[in-house]
Coordinates of C-alpha atoms (C1' of nucleotides) in Angstrom, one line a residue:
Chain C
M16 CA 14.8 18.4 11.5
A17 CA 16.2 17.4 14.8
I18 CA 16.8 13.8 15.6
G19 CA 15.8 14.1 19.2
R20 CA 12.5 12.5 20.3
P21 CA 10.0 15.4 20.4
S22 CA 6.8 13.8 19.2
P23 CA 7.1 10.1 18.4
S24 CA 4.7 9.2 15.7
S25 CA 4.1 5.6 14.8
S26 CA 3.1 5.8 11.2
Q27 CA 4.1 2.8 9.1
T28 CA 4.0 3.2 5.4
P29 CA 1.8 6.3 5.6
D30 CA -1.7 5.8 4.4
P31 CA -3.0 7.7 1.5
G32 CA -4.7 10.8 2.7
A33 CA -3.2 10.6 6.1
A34 CA -1.4 13.6 7.6
R35 CA 1.6 13.3 5.4
R36 CA 5.0 14.9 5.3
P37 CA 4.6 17.5 2.5
S38 CA 6.2 15.3 -0.1
R39 CA 3.8 17.5 -2.0
A40 CA 6.3 20.3 -1.2
R41 CA 7.4 20.2 -4.8
G42 CA 4.2 18.6 -5.9
I43 CA 4.7 14.9 -6.3
P44 CA 1.8 12.9 -4.8
E45 CA 2.7 9.9 -2.7
A46 CA 0.8 7.6 -4.9
T47 CA 2.8 8.8 -7.9
V48 CA 6.1 8.3 -6.0
A49 CA 5.1 4.7 -5.3
R50 CA 4.5 4.0 -9.0
L51 CA 7.7 5.6 -10.3
P52 CA 9.8 2.5 -9.4
L53 CA 7.3 0.5 -11.4
Y54 CA 7.7 2.7 -14.5
L55 CA 11.4 2.7 -14.0
R56 CA 11.6 -1.0 -14.1
A57 CA 9.5 -1.2 -17.3
L58 CA 11.5 1.5 -18.9
T59 CA 14.8 -0.2 -18.0
A60 CA 13.5 -3.4 -19.7
L61 CA 12.7 -1.4 -22.8
S62 CA 16.0 0.3 -22.7
E63 CA 17.8 -3.0 -22.7
R64 CA 15.9 -3.9 -25.8
S65 CA 17.1 -0.6 -27.3
V66 CA 13.5 0.7 -27.8
P67 CA 14.0 4.4 -28.4
T68 CA 10.5 5.7 -27.6
V69 CA 7.4 4.5 -26.0
S70 CA 3.8 5.7 -25.8
S71 CA 1.9 6.2 -22.6
E72 CA -0.4 3.4 -23.7
E73 CA 2.4 0.8 -24.2
L74 CA 4.2 1.8 -21.0
A75 CA 1.1 1.8 -19.0
A76 CA 0.3 -1.7 -20.2
A77 CA 3.8 -2.9 -19.3
A78 CA 3.5 -1.4 -15.8
G79 CA -0.1 -2.6 -15.3
V80 CA -1.7 0.9 -14.8
N81 CA -4.1 3.2 -16.6
S82 CA -2.4 5.3 -19.3
A83 CA -4.1 8.5 -18.2
K84 CA -2.7 7.9 -14.7
L85 CA 0.7 7.3 -16.1
R86 CA 0.6 10.5 -18.1
K87 CA -0.5 12.5 -15.1
D88 CA 2.3 10.9 -13.0
F89 CA 4.9 12.0 -15.5
S90 CA 3.4 15.4 -15.7
Y91 CA 4.4 15.9 -12.1
L92 CA 8.0 15.4 -13.1
G93 CA 7.7 17.9 -16.0
S94 CA 6.9 17.6 -19.6
Y95 CA 9.1 14.9 -20.9
G96 CA 6.9 13.5 -23.7
T97 CA 6.5 14.5 -27.3
R98 CA 2.9 14.7 -28.7
G99 CA 2.4 12.3 -31.5
V100 CA 5.5 10.3 -30.6
G101 CA 5.6 9.3 -27.0
Y102 CA 8.3 9.4 -24.4
D103 CA 12.1 9.0 -25.0
V104 CA 13.0 5.9 -23.0
E105 CA 16.5 6.7 -22.1
Y106 CA 15.7 10.2 -21.1
L107 CA 12.8 9.1 -18.9
V108 CA 14.9 6.5 -17.2
Y109 CA 17.3 9.2 -16.3
Q110 CA 14.7 11.6 -15.1
I111 CA 12.9 9.1 -12.9
S112 CA 16.2 7.8 -11.5
R113 CA 17.1 11.3 -10.6
E114 CA 13.8 12.1 -9.1
L115 CA 13.9 9.0 -6.9
G116 CA 17.4 9.8 -5.9
L117 CA 18.9 6.7 -7.5
T118 CA 21.7 8.7 -9.2
Q119 CA 23.4 8.7 -5.8
D120 CA 24.8 5.9 -3.6
W121 CA 22.6 4.6 -0.8
P122 CA 24.5 2.5 1.7
V123 CA 22.1 0.3 3.7
V124 CA 22.5 -1.7 6.9
I125 CA 20.6 -4.9 7.5
V126 CA 20.0 -5.7 11.2
G127 CA 19.0 -9.2 12.1
I128 CA 20.7 -11.9 10.0
G129 CA 18.3 -14.8 10.3
N130 CA 16.7 -16.5 7.4
L131 CA 15.2 -13.4 6.0
G132 CA 18.1 -11.1 6.6
H133 CA 20.3 -13.7 4.9
A134 CA 17.9 -13.8 2.0
L135 CA 17.8 -10.1 1.6
A136 CA 21.6 -9.8 1.8
N137 CA 21.7 -12.0 -1.3
Y138 CA 18.8 -10.3 -3.0
G139 CA 19.8 -9.0 -6.4
G140 CA 17.5 -6.0 -6.3
F141 CA 19.6 -4.6 -3.6
A142 CA 22.9 -4.1 -5.4
S143 CA 21.2 -2.5 -8.3
R144 CA 19.9 1.0 -8.5
G145 CA 22.4 2.6 -6.2
F146 CA 21.7 0.5 -3.1
R147 CA 24.6 -1.1 -1.4
V148 CA 24.8 -3.2 1.6
A149 CA 27.1 -1.4 3.9
A150 CA 27.0 -3.9 6.7
L151 CA 25.1 -6.9 8.1
L152 CA 24.5 -6.7 11.9
D153 CA 23.3 -9.1 14.5
A154 CA 23.3 -9.3 18.3
D155 CA 23.7 -13.1 18.5
P156 CA 27.3 -14.0 19.1
N157 CA 26.7 -17.3 17.3
V158 CA 25.9 -15.4 14.1
V159 CA 28.4 -12.6 14.4
G160 CA 31.5 -13.6 12.5
S161 CA 29.8 -15.8 9.9
T162 CA 29.4 -14.4 6.4
A163 CA 26.4 -13.9 4.3
A164 CA 26.5 -12.9 0.6
G165 CA 30.3 -12.5 1.0
L166 CA 29.9 -10.0 3.8
P167 CA 30.9 -10.6 7.4
V168 CA 28.2 -10.3 10.0
R169 CA 29.2 -7.8 12.5
H170 CA 28.0 -7.1 16.0
M171 CA 25.3 -4.6 16.8
D172 CA 27.8 -2.6 18.9
E173 CA 29.5 -1.5 15.7
L174 CA 26.3 0.0 14.4
E175 CA 27.0 3.6 15.5
E176 CA 30.5 3.6 14.0
I177 CA 29.3 2.1 10.7
V178 CA 26.4 4.5 10.3
A179 CA 28.5 7.5 11.0
S180 CA 31.6 6.5 9.0
Q181 CA 29.7 5.3 5.9
H182 CA 26.9 7.9 6.1
V183 CA 24.2 5.3 6.2
S184 CA 20.7 6.8 6.2
I185 CA 18.6 3.7 5.4
G186 CA 18.2 0.7 7.7
V187 CA 16.5 -2.6 7.2
I188 CA 15.1 -4.5 10.2
T189 CA 14.8 -8.3 9.9
T190 CA 14.9 -9.1 13.6
P191 CA 12.3 -11.0 15.6
P192 CA 9.4 -8.8 16.5
G193 CA 10.5 -8.5 20.1
A194 CA 13.7 -6.8 19.2
A195 CA 12.5 -4.6 16.5
Q196 CA 11.5 -1.5 18.4
Q197 CA 14.8 -1.6 20.4
V198 CA 16.8 -1.9 17.2
C199 CA 14.8 0.8 15.6
D200 CA 15.5 3.2 18.4
R201 CA 19.2 2.5 18.1
L202 CA 19.2 3.0 14.4
V203 CA 17.5 6.3 14.8
E204 CA 19.8 7.3 17.5
A205 CA 22.7 6.5 15.3
G206 CA 21.4 8.8 12.6
V207 CA 19.4 6.5 10.3
T208 CA 16.3 8.4 9.0
S209 CA 14.6 5.8 6.8
I210 CA 13.7 2.3 8.0
L211 CA 12.3 -0.7 6.2
N212 CA 10.7 -2.9 8.7
F213 CA 10.1 -6.6 8.0
A214 CA 9.3 -7.5 11.6
P215 CA 5.6 -7.8 12.4
T216 CA 5.7 -4.9 14.8
V217 CA 4.4 -1.3 14.8
L218 CA 7.4 0.9 15.1
T219 CA 7.3 4.2 16.9
V220 CA 9.8 6.8 15.5
P221 CA 10.4 10.5 15.9
D222 CA 9.2 13.0 13.3
G223 CA 11.5 13.2 10.4
V224 CA 12.1 9.4 10.3
D225 CA 10.3 7.4 7.6
V226 CA 9.2 3.9 8.2
R227 CA 7.8 1.5 5.6
K228 CA 6.7 -2.0 6.6
V229 CA 6.6 -5.3 4.7
D230 CA 4.5 -7.9 6.4
L231 CA 4.0 -11.3 4.9
S232 CA 1.4 -12.2 7.4
I233 CA -0.8 -9.2 6.7
E234 CA -0.6 -9.8 3.0
L235 CA -1.8 -13.3 3.4
Q236 CA -4.6 -12.3 5.7
I237 CA -5.8 -9.8 3.1
L238 CA -5.7 -12.5 0.4
A239 CA -7.6 -14.8 2.7
F240 CA -10.3 -12.2 3.2
H241 CA -10.9 -11.9 -0.5
E242 CA -10.6 -15.6 -1.0
Q243 CA -13.3 -16.2 1.6
R244 CA -15.5 -13.8 -0.3
K245 CA -15.1 -15.6 -3.5
A246 CA -15.9 -18.9 -1.9
G247 CA -19.5 -18.0 -1.0
D248 CA -18.7 -16.3 2.3
E249 CA -20.8 -17.8 5.1
P250 CA -22.6 -14.7 6.2
A251 CA -24.2 -15.7 9.5
A252 CA -21.5 -17.6 11.3
G253 CA -21.1 -16.2 14.7
D254 CA -23.6 -13.5 15.5
S255 CA -25.8 -11.9 13.0
V256 CA -28.9 -10.0 13.8
L257 CA -27.4 -8.6 17.0
D258 CA -24.7 -6.8 15.1
R259 CA -26.7 -3.9 13.8
A260 CA -29.7 -4.2 15.9
P261 CA -30.5 -0.9 17.5
G262 CA -32.0 -0.5 20.9
P263 CA -31.1 -2.1 24.1
V264 CA -30.6 -5.5 22.6
R265 CA -27.1 -4.8 21.5
A266 CA -26.1 -3.5 24.9
A267 CA -27.4 -6.5 26.6
A268 CA -25.4 -8.7 24.3
A269 CA -22.3 -6.7 24.9
K270 CA -22.8 -6.9 28.6
L271 CA -23.0 -10.7 28.4
R272 CA -19.9 -10.9 26.4
R273 CA -18.0 -8.9 28.9
A274 CA -19.4 -10.8 31.8
A275 CA -18.1 -14.0 30.1
G276 CA -14.7 -12.6 31.0
G277 CA -11.5 -14.6 30.6
K278 CA -10.5 -16.3 27.5
A279 CA -11.5 -19.7 28.8
E280 CA -15.1 -18.7 28.0
Q281 CA -14.4 -17.7 24.5
A282 CA -16.0 -20.8 23.0
K283 CA -19.2 -19.9 24.7
T284 CA -19.6 -16.4 23.2
A285 CA -17.8 -17.3 20.0
P286 CA -19.2 -20.5 18.6
A287 CA -16.8 -22.2 16.3
A288 CA -18.1 -21.4 12.8
K289 CA -21.2 -23.4 12.4
G290 CA -23.1 -22.7 15.6
G291 CA -26.8 -21.8 15.2
P292 CA -27.3 -18.2 14.1
D293 CA -29.1 -17.3 17.3
D294 CA -27.1 -19.0 20.0
D295 CA -26.5 -15.7 21.7
L296 CA -29.9 -14.3 21.0
S297 CA -31.6 -17.0 22.9
A298 CA -29.4 -16.2 25.9
V299 CA -30.3 -12.5 25.7
M300 CA -34.0 -12.9 25.0
P301 CA -35.3 -16.1 26.5
A302 CA -38.5 -17.2 25.1
Chain L
M24 CA -16.6 -16.7 -11.3
A25 CA -15.1 -18.7 -14.2
I26 CA -11.5 -19.6 -14.1
G27 CA -11.1 -19.2 -17.9
R28 CA -9.1 -16.3 -19.3
P29 CA -11.7 -13.8 -20.4
S30 CA -10.1 -10.5 -19.8
P31 CA -6.6 -10.7 -18.2
S32 CA -6.1 -7.8 -15.9
S33 CA -2.7 -7.0 -14.5
S34 CA -3.6 -5.3 -11.2
Q35 CA -1.1 -5.8 -8.5
T36 CA -2.2 -5.0 -5.0
P37 CA -5.1 -2.9 -6.2
D38 CA -4.6 0.8 -5.8
P39 CA -7.0 2.7 -3.6
G40 CA -9.8 4.1 -5.7
A41 CA -9.0 1.9 -8.6
A42 CA -11.7 -0.2 -10.3
R43 CA -11.9 -2.7 -7.6
R44 CA -13.7 -5.9 -7.1
P45 CA -16.8 -5.0 -5.0
S46 CA -15.3 -6.1 -1.8
R47 CA -17.7 -3.4 -0.9
A48 CA -20.3 -6.0 -1.7
R49 CA -21.1 -6.3 2.0
G50 CA -19.5 -3.0 2.7
I51 CA -16.0 -3.4 4.0
P52 CA -13.6 -0.9 2.3
E53 CA -10.3 -2.2 1.0
A54 CA -8.4 0.2 3.3
T55 CA -10.2 -1.2 6.3
V56 CA -9.5 -4.8 5.3
A57 CA -5.8 -3.9 5.1
R58 CA -5.9 -2.7 8.6
L59 CA -7.8 -5.5 10.2
P60 CA -4.8 -7.7 10.5
L61 CA -3.0 -4.9 12.3
Y62 CA -5.8 -4.6 14.8
L63 CA -5.9 -8.3 15.2
R64 CA -2.3 -8.5 16.1
A65 CA -2.6 -5.8 18.7
L66 CA -5.7 -7.4 20.1
T67 CA -4.0 -10.8 20.3
A68 CA -1.2 -9.2 22.3
L69 CA -3.8 -7.7 24.7
S70 CA -5.5 -11.1 24.9
E71 CA -2.3 -12.8 26.0
R72 CA -2.0 -10.3 28.7
S73 CA -5.6 -11.1 29.7
V74 CA -6.8 -7.6 29.2
P75 CA -10.6 -7.9 29.1
T76 CA -11.6 -4.7 27.3
V77 CA -9.8 -1.9 25.4
S78 CA -10.9 1.6 24.3
S79 CA -10.6 2.7 20.7
E80 CA -8.0 5.2 21.8
E81 CA -5.7 2.6 23.4
L82 CA -6.1 0.1 20.6
A83 CA -5.5 2.8 18.0
A84 CA -2.3 3.8 19.7
A85 CA -1.1 0.2 19.8
A86 CA -1.9 -0.2 16.1
G87 CA -0.5 3.2 15.1
V88 CA -3.7 4.6 13.7
N89 CA -6.2 7.4 14.4
S90 CA -8.9 6.3 16.9
A91 CA -11.7 7.6 14.8
K92 CA -10.5 5.6 11.9
L93 CA -10.4 2.5 14.0
R94 CA -13.9 3.0 15.3
K95 CA -15.2 3.5 11.8
D96 CA -13.3 0.4 10.7
F97 CA -15.0 -1.6 13.4
S98 CA -18.4 -0.1 12.5
Y99 CA -18.2 -1.8 9.2
L100 CA -18.0 -5.2 11.0
G101 CA -21.0 -4.3 13.2
S102 CA -21.3 -2.8 16.5
Y103 CA -19.1 -4.7 18.8
G104 CA -18.2 -2.0 21.3
T105 CA -19.9 -0.7 24.5
R106 CA -20.1 3.0 25.0
G107 CA -18.4 4.1 28.1
V108 CA -16.4 0.9 28.3
G109 CA -14.7 0.0 25.0
Y110 CA -14.4 -3.2 23.1
D111 CA -14.3 -6.7 24.5
V112 CA -10.9 -8.0 23.4
E113 CA -11.7 -11.7 23.1
Y114 CA -14.9 -11.1 21.2
L115 CA -13.2 -8.7 18.8
V116 CA -10.4 -11.1 18.2
Y117 CA -12.9 -13.7 17.2
Q118 CA -15.0 -11.3 15.0
I119 CA -12.0 -10.0 13.1
S120 CA -10.6 -13.5 12.7
R121 CA -13.9 -14.6 11.3
E122 CA -14.2 -11.7 9.0
L123 CA -10.7 -12.3 7.6
G124 CA -11.5 -15.9 7.1
L125 CA -8.9 -17.0 9.6
T126 CA -11.2 -19.5 11.4
Q127 CA -10.6 -21.8 8.5
D128 CA -7.5 -23.6 7.2
W129 CA -5.6 -22.0 4.4
P130 CA -3.1 -24.4 2.7
V131 CA -0.5 -22.4 0.8
V132 CA 2.1 -23.5 -1.8
I133 CA 5.4 -21.7 -2.1
V134 CA 7.0 -21.8 -5.6
G135 CA 10.7 -21.0 -5.9
I136 CA 12.8 -22.3 -3.0
G137 CA 15.8 -20.0 -3.3
N138 CA 17.0 -17.9 -0.4
L139 CA 13.7 -16.1 0.0
G140 CA 11.5 -19.1 -0.5
H141 CA 13.6 -20.8 2.1
A142 CA 13.2 -17.9 4.5
L143 CA 9.5 -17.8 4.0
A144 CA 9.0 -21.5 4.6
N145 CA 10.7 -20.9 8.0
Y146 CA 8.7 -17.8 8.8
G147 CA 6.8 -18.1 12.0
G148 CA 3.9 -15.8 10.8
F149 CA 3.0 -18.5 8.3
A150 CA 2.0 -21.3 10.6
S151 CA -0.1 -19.1 12.8
R152 CA -3.5 -17.8 11.9
G153 CA -4.7 -20.7 9.9
F154 CA -2.0 -20.6 7.2
R155 CA -0.2 -23.8 6.5
V156 CA 2.5 -24.6 4.1
A157 CA 1.0 -27.3 1.9
A158 CA 4.1 -27.8 -0.3
L159 CA 7.4 -26.3 -1.4
L160 CA 8.0 -26.4 -5.1
D161 CA 10.9 -25.7 -7.4
A162 CA 11.8 -26.5 -11.0
D163 CA 15.5 -26.9 -10.3
P164 CA 16.4 -30.6 -10.0
N165 CA 19.3 -29.6 -7.7
V166 CA 16.8 -28.1 -5.2
V167 CA 14.1 -30.7 -5.6
G168 CA 14.6 -33.4 -2.9
S169 CA 16.2 -31.2 -0.4
T170 CA 14.3 -30.1 2.7
A171 CA 13.4 -26.7 4.0
A172 CA 11.7 -26.1 7.3
G173 CA 11.2 -29.8 7.7
L174 CA 9.3 -30.0 4.4
P175 CA 10.6 -31.7 1.2
V176 CA 11.0 -29.6 -1.9
R177 CA 8.9 -31.2 -4.6
H178 CA 9.0 -30.7 -8.3
M179 CA 6.8 -28.2 -10.1
D180 CA 5.2 -31.0 -12.0
E181 CA 3.4 -32.1 -8.9
L182 CA 1.8 -28.7 -8.6
E183 CA -1.5 -29.6 -10.2
E184 CA -1.9 -32.7 -8.1
I185 CA -1.1 -30.9 -4.9
V186 CA -3.4 -28.0 -5.5
A187 CA -6.3 -30.2 -6.4
S188 CA -5.9 -32.8 -3.6
Q189 CA -5.2 -30.3 -0.8
H190 CA -7.6 -27.6 -2.1
V191 CA -4.9 -25.0 -2.2
S192 CA -6.2 -21.6 -3.2
I193 CA -3.3 -19.4 -2.2
G194 CA 0.1 -19.4 -3.9
V195 CA 3.3 -17.6 -3.1
I196 CA 5.8 -16.9 -5.9
T197 CA 9.4 -16.5 -4.9
T198 CA 11.0 -17.4 -8.2
P199 CA 13.4 -15.2 -10.2
P200 CA 11.5 -12.5 -12.2
G201 CA 11.9 -14.3 -15.5
A202 CA 9.9 -17.3 -14.3
A203 CA 7.2 -15.5 -12.4
Q204 CA 4.6 -15.0 -15.1
Q205 CA 5.0 -18.6 -16.2
V206 CA 4.6 -20.0 -12.7
C207 CA 1.7 -17.6 -12.1
D208 CA -0.1 -18.9 -15.2
R209 CA 0.4 -22.5 -14.1
L210 CA -0.8 -21.7 -10.6
V211 CA -4.0 -20.1 -12.0
E212 CA -4.5 -23.0 -14.4
A213 CA -4.2 -25.4 -11.5
G214 CA -6.9 -23.5 -9.6
V215 CA -5.1 -21.1 -7.4
T216 CA -7.1 -17.8 -7.1
S217 CA -4.9 -15.7 -4.8
I218 CA -1.2 -15.0 -5.4
L219 CA 1.4 -13.3 -3.3
N220 CA 4.2 -12.3 -5.6
F221 CA 7.7 -11.6 -4.3
A222 CA 9.2 -11.5 -7.8
P223 CA 9.8 -8.0 -9.2
T224 CA 7.5 -8.6 -12.1
V225 CA 4.1 -7.3 -13.1
L226 CA 1.8 -10.3 -13.2
T227 CA -1.1 -10.6 -15.5
V228 CA -4.0 -12.7 -14.3
P229 CA -7.6 -13.4 -15.3
D230 CA -10.5 -11.8 -13.6
G231 CA -11.3 -13.4 -10.3
V232 CA -7.7 -13.9 -9.3
D233 CA -6.1 -11.6 -6.7
V234 CA -2.5 -10.6 -6.8
R235 CA -0.6 -8.8 -4.1
K236 CA 3.0 -7.9 -4.6
V237 CA 5.8 -7.5 -2.1
D238 CA 8.8 -5.7 -3.6
L239 CA 11.8 -4.9 -1.6
S240 CA 13.4 -2.8 -4.4
I241 CA 10.3 -0.6 -4.7
E242 CA 10.1 0.0 -1.0
L243 CA 13.8 1.0 -0.9
Q244 CA 13.3 3.4 -3.8
I245 CA 10.4 5.1 -2.1
L246 CA 12.5 5.5 1.0
A247 CA 15.3 6.9 -1.1
F248 CA 13.0 9.5 -2.6
H249 CA 12.0 10.8 0.7
E250 CA 15.5 10.6 2.0
Q251 CA 16.7 12.7 -0.9
R252 CA 14.0 15.2 0.0
K253 CA 15.2 15.5 3.5
A254 CA 18.8 16.0 2.5
G255 CA 18.1 19.3 0.7
D256 CA 17.2 17.9 -2.6
E257 CA 19.4 19.3 -5.3
P258 CA 16.6 20.8 -7.5
A259 CA 18.5 21.6 -10.7
A260 CA 20.6 18.6 -11.5
G261 CA 19.8 17.5 -15.0
D262 CA 17.4 19.8 -16.7
S263 CA 15.5 22.4 -15.0
V264 CA 14.0 25.4 -16.9
L265 CA 13.1 23.2 -19.8
D266 CA 10.8 21.0 -17.9
R267 CA 7.8 23.3 -17.7
A268 CA 8.8 25.8 -20.2
P269 CA 5.8 26.3 -22.5
G270 CA 6.2 27.1 -26.2
P271 CA 8.4 25.5 -28.8
V272 CA 11.4 25.3 -26.5
R273 CA 10.2 22.1 -25.0
A274 CA 9.6 20.5 -28.3
A275 CA 13.0 21.4 -29.6
A276 CA 14.6 19.9 -26.5
A277 CA 12.5 16.7 -26.9
K278 CA 13.5 16.5 -30.5
L279 CA 17.1 16.7 -29.6
R280 CA 16.8 14.0 -27.0
R281 CA 15.2 11.7 -29.5
A282 CA 17.8 12.5 -32.1
A283 CA 20.5 11.6 -29.6
G284 CA 19.1 8.1 -30.1
G285 CA 20.7 4.9 -28.7
K286 CA 21.8 4.4 -25.2
A287 CA 25.4 5.0 -26.1
E288 CA 24.5 8.7 -26.1
Q289 CA 22.9 8.7 -22.8
A290 CA 25.7 10.4 -21.0
K291 CA 25.3 13.3 -23.4
T292 CA 21.7 14.1 -22.7
A293 CA 21.7 12.8 -19.2
P294 CA 24.8 14.3 -17.5
A295 CA 25.8 12.2 -14.5
A296 CA 24.6 14.0 -11.5
K297 CA 26.8 17.0 -11.0
G298 CA 27.0 18.3 -14.6
G299 CA 26.4 22.0 -15.1
P300 CA 22.8 22.8 -14.7
D301 CA 22.4 24.1 -18.2
D302 CA 24.4 21.6 -20.2
D303 CA 21.4 20.8 -22.3
L304 CA 20.1 24.3 -22.4
S305 CA 23.3 25.5 -24.1
A306 CA 22.8 22.8 -26.7
V307 CA 19.2 23.9 -27.4
M308 CA 19.7 27.6 -27.3
P309 CA 23.3 28.4 -28.3
A310 CA 24.4 31.8 -27.3
Chain M
dC4 C1' 3.0 25.0 -46.5
dC5 C1' -1.0 22.5 -45.5
dA6 C1' -3.8 18.5 -44.1
dT7 C1' -4.0 14.6 -41.4
dC8 C1' -3.0 11.5 -37.8
dT9 C1' -1.1 10.3 -33.4
dT10 C1' -0.3 11.2 -28.7
dT11 C1' 0.4 14.1 -24.9
dG12 C1' -1.1 17.0 -21.1
dT13 C1' -4.9 18.3 -18.2
dG14 C1' -9.7 20.1 -16.7
dC15 C1' -13.4 17.9 -14.6
dA16 C1' -16.3 14.8 -12.2
dC17 C1' -16.5 11.3 -9.2
dA18 C1' -15.1 7.8 -5.7
dC19 C1' -12.6 6.7 -1.8
dG20 C1' -10.3 7.6 2.5
dT21 C1' -9.4 10.3 6.5
dT22 C1' -10.4 13.3 10.3
dC23 C1' -13.2 16.3 13.2
dA24 C1' -16.7 16.9 16.2
dC25 C1' -20.7 15.6 18.7
dA26 C1' -25.0 13.4 20.1
dA27 C1' -26.4 9.2 21.9
dA28 C1' -25.5 5.4 24.8
dC29 C1' -23.7 3.1 28.7
dG30 C1' -21.6 2.2 33.5
dC31 C1' -21.3 3.6 37.9
dA32 C1' -21.8 6.2 42.1
dT33 C1' -24.8 8.4 44.9
Chain O
dA9 C1' -33.8 6.6 40.1
dT10 C1' -30.9 10.3 38.7
dG11 C1' -26.8 12.5 37.3
dC12 C1' -22.0 12.4 35.8
dG13 C1' -18.1 11.0 33.3
dT14 C1' -16.6 8.1 29.6
dT15 C1' -16.5 6.1 25.1
dT16 C1' -18.8 4.6 21.0
dG17 C1' -20.8 5.3 16.4
dT18 C1' -21.4 8.4 12.7
dG19 C1' -22.7 12.7 9.9
dA20 C1' -20.2 16.0 7.5
dA21 C1' -16.3 18.3 5.5
dC22 C1' -12.1 17.9 3.4
dG23 C1' -8.2 16.1 0.9
dT24 C1' -6.4 12.6 -2.3
dG25 C1' -6.5 9.6 -6.2
dT26 C1' -8.5 7.9 -10.4
dG27 C1' -10.2 7.9 -15.1
dC28 C1' -12.8 10.1 -18.9
dA29 C1' -12.6 12.8 -22.6
dC30 C1' -10.8 16.4 -25.3
dA31 C1' -8.2 20.3 -27.0
dA32 C1' -3.6 21.4 -28.2
dA33 C1' 0.8 20.1 -30.0
dG34 C1' 3.8 17.9 -32.7
dA35 C1' 5.2 14.6 -36.6
dT36 C1' 4.7 13.1 -41.1
dG37 C1' 3.6 12.9 -46.0
dG38 C1' 2.3 15.1 -50.0

DNA sequence: CCATCTTTGTGCACACGTTCACAAACGCAT
DNA sequence: ATGCGTTTGTGAACGTGTGCACAAAGATGG
């Protein structure tokens, strides 16, 4: 898998059903992989309470999933349960850890030590499970030299050396959006092949590089959508009948919108919330 | 939609295909909703550059998705494009904003002002798009009274009053995992019906309340899985042949694992990484 | 050794999501 | 007006994910 830039694909957190890397190669569906960490967390909690075995029903409840789904997920890893008894907690912890690659050490670099980068550096979930912060990097000379979570913030120029010498393959981007693609390119060039992107930017990477994104703003907007639905959902705010009207009506409306042109005119074609339902219609079809 | 606690369901960030609230009620698939913010961001960028229209191909490239998928997504909102021309940028910005409910004001409370809560309070993506931090809350008296992002940190006990008076319907949880469920319950009790959870905990909420989770640790583990695959993926680390072996062999192995019992014995049944591939096998089937 | 009870593992049907491919629609030039 | 090139909107096929329901497997007690 060459690191060159043959066919840059910009897939963030690959959608289910999308053209995916054959993670299916040895058979584990992507949806299952995404749930394994959840199971692992629940199992670890059970393990700490010295619970020896657990049924799929109990574990599923703890992880917030359907028990049949959980059993099917485990079946992809092999048959680690005992009928009539359940699953051996310790053994399952080990098997899932191994499958996820957590039995090895994963050095990680964090690029962009602002508020968020600082918070992540201190995040407890980092140190655990084989993840280790190899270095904190930033381009701002005012930040370089300070320390966060006991680690010194080093300059971006040291990136290549750090990645190479410490065999870093995972990078976390917490820069402002404008710098994200540039930082991403540099990470990839240095040899990083997995990137967790917190910047609100669509990253383009070569094949063979995985990108997952975490985006607060998007999550909030999705919540807002559902929230609006719950609250009665004003159906006919802007346009209404025009939307699905077949025939030349739609075309005329679209033409008008385009003719309105620059953003100064937005208020005209997009009445703020409570405009009459047929403001546009009257413009299209004068009585 | 009663706020009582009829049937607590613990669904985080509902899986595709799962028993979902009929967001489909007026027809917009969940997968589409999740992409609308992405389109909106790309469209906003175009708008700032005063681009009047955009084709599905261009916009899809900017958002990192398939153009047919984008067109189908937009078709759920209505027919806002013009064949042979493309989509009117301004108009689309408005329509998507409206569909997502971003034309109204969304006050948000953040509970748990540690490193992460602090970072989120300062996050730029918050202020924009109609989201407004109504209050920062914490239970720790040492934190209460300090300020973050120009806002005072107030005590948890003020939660109910704040939610009621400011009509807050969205809450963000950035507490340690142990406190998350408790805080969640209190948010729901106060009237919050959408929760964004950053704590690594499975939250249980009544019907009618939406929960989305953001989990750094899970994202890293998923990346590690794929990373391990790329790096050759040692297939036979722990067990191997036993996994899918039919017949009584599997049962015997499982029995042994359970017999091994407490976690003290873990090293025996779960050899650390590079143990011989058939450590267990030899125990099950002595030569 | 047998009967019974519990729980796994999975075949099957269905819902959802993605992608292809193409006709219909539209702008524009002639 | 007519024809041409472009782009949308969507029907249809396919792949993925989910959940039901049940047979098979094992444990346990007599």
